[in-house]
Amino acid sequence: MGIPRLLVVDDDSEMRSMMTQFFQQNGYIALPASSESEIRTHLTSGRIDLILLDVMLGDENGVEICARLRTEQDVPIILVSALSADHQRMAGYEVGADDYIAKPFNPQLLLARVRAVMQRAQRTPSLAYRRRTRTFHFDGWVFDGKRDEVHSPDGYLVSLSQRETALLKVLLANPHIPLTRDEIATALDVTGEADKPEAQGRAIDMLVGRLRSKIEANPKEPQMLRTERGVGYIFTADISVDEDA
């Protein structure tokens, strides 16, 4: 992934500067922002790996901003606030915040929480494809993230079901990473029965089999979507990505 890129969002210029400098000193690229419009400018102009979002931004509300961002993309978000009552924390988690940290905080603790959230985000199948601004190239195949279309190496449009397309997106976002059936099921919610792991496992195996039948030259001896013994599945194809403007 390269050097992690953080977005530090706070309307207090002193706090924003302090936090930006702190993360830069600890090996991050830290970018400052003070409003939702500035957040969106950063998100459209380059990669952001995590957002540290203050809840009280003058006339704007960080919880409401988090809720709006969550409908569009899955960049990890940590809310930071002097409001620390249980119901206020719950409001943050309910709109999709990955963590909620109360002010004042120990900077080293904040750093540890950032690292923990980023590690979880890297391990969990990424849903960054929801931005629908990417074109993936793999082993001669092309997946158009805007249209949800996949073309074979000879240029033919291959018809995938909605679930097959969703699985392919998860795999393309996590190449060369062994994924368990539970991780794939969590990303896809293919059964709607999160409390029944056996049903999930069978559903994932069947879904993988269907996708293999459409993208593998020999589905019985898959070269791209392989079984990782004792783990689950791994997408072994090398991938290049085009970012649309």
Short mmCIF file of C-alpha atoms in Angstrom, two decimals:
data_model
loop_
_atom_site.label_atom_id
_atom_site.label_comp_id
_atom_site.label_asym_id
_atom_site.label_seq_id
_atom_site.Cartn_x
_atom_site.Cartn_y
_atom_site.Cartn_z
CA MET A 1 0.00 0.00 0.00
CA GLY A 2 2.99 2.34 0.45
CA ILE A 3 3.12 5.06 3.10
CA PRO A 4 -0.30 5.33 4.80
CA ARG A 5 -2.18 8.52 3.98
CA LEU A 6 -4.31 9.97 6.77
CA LEU A 7 -6.79 12.81 6.60
CA VAL A 8 -6.89 14.85 9.83
CA VAL A 9 -10.20 16.74 10.01
CA ASP A 10 -10.57 19.37 12.72
CA ASP A 11 -11.76 22.99 12.62
CA ASP A 12 -9.27 23.92 15.37
CA SER A 13 -6.17 24.92 13.42
CA GLU A 14 -3.88 24.35 16.40
CA MET A 15 -5.19 20.83 17.04
CA ARG A 16 -5.14 20.06 13.31
CA SER A 17 -1.53 21.18 13.00
CA MET A 18 -0.44 19.27 16.11
CA MET A 19 -2.06 16.03 14.96
CA THR A 20 -0.75 16.38 11.42
CA GLN A 21 2.81 16.89 12.64
CA PHE A 22 2.52 14.02 15.11
CA PHE A 23 1.49 11.51 12.44
CA GLN A 24 4.09 12.78 10.01
CA GLN A 25 6.75 12.21 12.66
CA ASN A 26 5.48 8.63 13.01
CA GLY A 27 5.80 7.70 9.37
CA TYR A 28 2.44 8.73 7.91
CA ILE A 29 1.45 11.18 5.22
CA ALA A 30 -0.99 13.38 7.14
CA LEU A 31 -3.20 15.82 5.26
CA PRO A 32 -5.25 18.56 6.98
CA ALA A 33 -8.92 19.36 6.41
CA SER A 34 -11.51 21.41 8.28
CA SER A 35 -14.83 20.74 6.51
CA GLU A 36 -16.81 18.19 4.54
CA SER A 37 -16.04 19.94 1.27
CA GLU A 38 -12.30 19.69 1.98
CA ILE A 39 -12.70 16.00 2.87
CA ARG A 40 -14.36 15.34 -0.47
CA THR A 41 -11.68 17.27 -2.33
CA HIS A 42 -9.00 15.04 -0.80
CA LEU A 43 -10.98 11.86 -1.47
CA THR A 44 -11.37 12.68 -5.15
CA SER A 45 -7.80 13.88 -5.67
CA GLY A 46 -5.85 10.97 -4.16
CA ARG A 47 -5.79 7.86 -2.00
CA ILE A 48 -6.89 8.26 1.62
CA ASP A 49 -6.35 5.25 3.89
CA LEU A 50 -8.03 6.58 7.05
CA ILE A 51 -9.93 9.66 8.21
CA LEU A 52 -9.60 11.11 11.71
CA LEU A 53 -12.81 13.10 11.94
CA ASP A 54 -13.64 15.53 14.72
CA VAL A 55 -17.31 15.39 15.69
CA MET A 56 -17.77 19.11 16.29
CA LEU A 57 -16.72 21.07 13.19
CA GLY A 58 -18.21 24.50 13.74
CA ASP A 59 -21.57 24.43 11.93
CA GLU A 60 -20.96 20.89 10.67
CA ASN A 61 -21.41 17.60 12.49
CA GLY A 62 -18.82 14.86 12.13
CA VAL A 63 -21.32 12.08 12.84
CA GLU A 64 -23.55 13.29 9.99
CA ILE A 65 -20.54 13.60 7.69
CA CYS A 66 -19.50 10.06 8.59
CA ALA A 67 -23.00 8.79 7.75
CA ARG A 68 -22.92 10.45 4.33
CA LEU A 69 -19.43 9.17 3.54
CA ARG A 70 -20.44 5.63 4.54
CA THR A 71 -23.08 5.52 1.80
CA GLU A 72 -20.38 6.13 -0.79
CA GLN A 73 -17.19 4.38 0.32
CA ASP A 74 -15.52 2.28 2.97
CA VAL A 75 -12.47 4.33 3.93
CA PRO A 76 -11.87 3.70 7.68
CA ILE A 77 -13.13 6.55 9.86
CA ILE A 78 -12.20 7.27 13.48
CA LEU A 79 -14.37 9.86 15.20
CA VAL A 80 -12.64 12.15 17.71
CA SER A 81 -14.71 14.13 20.18
CA ALA A 82 -14.93 15.72 23.60
CA LEU A 83 -18.43 14.20 23.74
CA SER A 84 -17.86 10.81 25.30
CA ALA A 85 -21.17 9.65 26.78
CA ASP A 86 -22.26 6.15 25.82
CA HIS A 87 -25.15 7.35 23.65
CA GLN A 88 -22.81 9.71 21.79
CA ARG A 89 -20.34 6.91 21.11
CA MET A 90 -23.17 4.65 19.98
CA ALA A 91 -24.37 7.33 17.57
CA GLY A 92 -20.93 7.26 15.96
CA TYR A 93 -20.77 3.49 15.69
CA GLU A 94 -24.31 3.30 14.33
CA VAL A 95 -23.41 5.43 11.30
CA GLY A 96 -20.38 3.27 10.52
CA ALA A 97 -17.43 4.77 12.40
CA ASP A 98 -14.63 2.23 12.92
CA ASP A 99 -13.63 3.71 16.28
CA TYR A 100 -14.53 6.59 18.59
CA ILE A 101 -11.87 8.33 20.68
CA ALA A 102 -12.62 10.84 23.42
CA LYS A 103 -10.68 14.07 23.94
CA PRO A 104 -8.34 14.68 25.61
CA PHE A 105 -6.37 11.64 24.47
CA ASN A 106 -2.86 10.29 24.78
CA PRO A 107 -1.23 10.71 21.33
CA GLN A 108 0.45 7.30 21.62
CA LEU A 109 -2.91 5.70 22.35
CA LEU A 110 -4.41 7.45 19.34
CA LEU A 111 -1.52 6.15 17.22
CA ALA A 112 -2.14 2.61 18.46
CA ARG A 113 -5.85 2.87 17.67
CA VAL A 114 -5.10 4.16 14.16
CA ARG A 115 -2.74 1.25 13.55
CA ALA A 116 -5.30 -1.24 14.83
CA VAL A 117 -8.07 0.11 12.60
CA MET A 118 -5.81 0.12 9.56
CA GLN A 119 -4.69 -3.45 10.23
CA ARG A 120 -8.32 -4.56 10.43
CA ALA A 121 -9.13 -2.70 7.24
CA GLN A 122 -6.26 -4.40 5.41
CA ARG A 123 -7.20 -7.86 6.68
CA THR A 124 -10.92 -7.54 6.04
CA PRO A 125 -11.85 -7.82 2.36
CA SER A 126 -11.71 -4.29 1.09
CA LEU A 127 -14.87 -2.72 -0.29
CA ALA A 128 -13.05 0.16 -1.92
CA TYR A 129 -14.52 -0.96 -5.23
CA ARG A 130 -17.77 0.73 -4.16
CA ARG A 131 -16.31 3.97 -5.48
CA ARG A 132 -16.83 2.45 -8.97
CA THR A 133 -13.99 4.54 -10.41
CA ARG A 134 -11.58 1.74 -11.22
CA THR A 135 -10.74 -0.52 -14.13
CA PHE A 136 -8.90 -3.72 -13.21
CA HIS A 137 -6.66 -5.68 -15.59
CA PHE A 138 -5.74 -9.26 -14.68
CA ASP A 139 -4.33 -12.07 -16.80
CA GLY A 140 -5.72 -10.52 -19.97
CA TRP A 141 -9.15 -9.90 -18.43
CA VAL A 142 -10.64 -6.43 -17.86
CA PHE A 143 -13.18 -5.50 -15.19
CA ASP A 144 -14.91 -2.14 -15.63
CA GLY A 145 -15.82 -0.93 -12.14
CA LYS A 146 -18.16 1.77 -13.45
CA ARG A 147 -20.34 -0.61 -15.43
CA ASP A 148 -19.74 -3.81 -13.45
CA GLU A 149 -18.69 -5.50 -16.69
CA VAL A 150 -15.97 -8.08 -17.22
CA HIS A 151 -14.38 -8.79 -20.60
CA SER A 152 -12.40 -11.90 -21.46
CA PRO A 153 -8.89 -11.77 -22.98
CA ASP A 154 -10.43 -12.18 -26.45
CA GLY A 155 -12.69 -9.18 -25.87
CA TYR A 156 -16.01 -10.89 -25.17
CA LEU A 157 -18.37 -9.57 -22.51
CA VAL A 158 -18.87 -12.33 -19.93
CA SER A 159 -22.19 -12.34 -18.09
CA LEU A 160 -21.85 -12.51 -14.29
CA SER A 161 -24.63 -12.57 -11.75
CA GLN A 162 -24.80 -9.83 -9.13
CA ARG A 163 -23.22 -12.11 -6.51
CA GLU A 164 -20.53 -13.37 -8.87
CA THR A 165 -19.67 -9.75 -9.67
CA ALA A 166 -19.54 -8.89 -5.96
CA LEU A 167 -17.20 -11.82 -5.29
CA LEU A 168 -14.94 -10.80 -8.16
CA LYS A 169 -14.76 -7.27 -6.73
CA VAL A 170 -13.65 -8.57 -3.33
CA LEU A 171 -10.98 -10.73 -4.96
CA LEU A 172 -9.73 -7.89 -7.15
CA ALA A 173 -9.44 -5.65 -4.09
CA ASN A 174 -7.41 -8.32 -2.24
CA PRO A 175 -5.01 -10.02 -4.68
CA HIS A 176 -2.52 -12.53 -3.26
CA ILE A 177 -4.22 -12.41 0.17
CA PRO A 178 -5.64 -15.69 1.52
CA LEU A 179 -9.26 -15.04 2.49
CA THR A 180 -11.29 -17.29 4.74
CA ARG A 181 -14.84 -18.24 3.85
CA ASP A 182 -16.03 -16.20 6.84
CA GLU A 183 -14.22 -13.10 5.60
CA ILE A 184 -15.70 -13.48 2.13
CA ALA A 185 -19.16 -14.11 3.58
CA THR A 186 -18.88 -11.02 5.77
CA ALA A 187 -18.02 -8.92 2.73
CA LEU A 188 -20.81 -10.38 0.61
CA ASP A 189 -23.48 -11.40 3.14
CA VAL A 190 -24.41 -14.06 0.59
CA THR A 191 -26.78 -15.96 2.88
CA GLY A 192 -28.16 -13.30 5.18
CA GLU A 193 -27.55 -15.83 7.97
CA ALA A 194 -24.45 -14.56 9.73
CA ASP A 195 -25.09 -16.88 12.68
CA LYS A 196 -24.90 -20.04 10.51
CA PRO A 197 -21.27 -20.52 9.45
CA GLU A 198 -21.93 -23.88 7.80
CA ALA A 199 -24.55 -22.35 5.52
CA GLN A 200 -22.14 -19.51 4.75
CA GLY A 201 -19.33 -21.91 3.88
CA ARG A 202 -21.45 -23.91 1.46
CA ALA A 203 -22.77 -20.73 -0.19
CA ILE A 204 -19.23 -19.39 -0.67
CA ASP A 205 -17.98 -22.67 -2.15
CA MET A 206 -20.85 -22.75 -4.64
CA LEU A 207 -20.32 -19.09 -5.55
CA VAL A 208 -16.59 -19.64 -6.08
CA GLY A 209 -17.39 -22.62 -8.31
CA ARG A 210 -19.73 -20.54 -10.46
CA LEU A 211 -17.20 -17.72 -10.84
CA ARG A 212 -14.46 -20.20 -11.74
CA SER A 213 -16.67 -21.65 -14.47
CA LYS A 214 -16.75 -18.23 -16.12
CA ILE A 215 -13.21 -16.88 -15.72
CA GLU A 216 -10.98 -19.97 -15.57
CA ALA A 217 -9.80 -21.77 -18.72
CA ASN A 218 -10.17 -25.03 -16.78
CA PRO A 219 -12.42 -24.61 -13.72
CA LYS A 220 -11.32 -28.01 -12.39
CA GLU A 221 -7.71 -26.81 -12.31
CA PRO A 222 -8.09 -23.09 -11.51
CA GLN A 223 -5.06 -20.87 -12.04
CA MET A 224 -6.39 -17.54 -10.76
CA LEU A 225 -8.95 -18.33 -8.06
CA ARG A 226 -7.22 -21.08 -6.12
CA THR A 227 -8.09 -22.98 -3.00
CA GLU A 228 -5.79 -22.16 -0.09
CA ARG A 229 -5.69 -25.34 1.96
CA GLY A 230 -6.69 -24.81 5.57
CA VAL A 231 -7.71 -21.19 4.91
CA GLY A 232 -10.14 -20.62 2.07
CA TYR A 233 -9.38 -19.01 -1.26
CA ILE A 234 -6.72 -16.79 -2.82
CA PHE A 235 -6.78 -14.75 -6.03
CA THR A 236 -3.31 -15.23 -7.50
CA ALA A 237 -3.49 -13.13 -10.67
CA ASP A 238 -1.36 -9.98 -10.86
CA ILE A 239 -3.56 -6.89 -11.13
CA SER A 240 -3.07 -3.43 -12.55
CA VAL A 241 -5.58 -0.67 -11.84
CA ASP A 242 -6.63 2.37 -13.84
CA GLU A 243 -8.04 5.25 -11.81
CA ASP A 244 -10.61 7.30 -13.67
CA ALA A 245 -10.39 11.05 -13.38
#
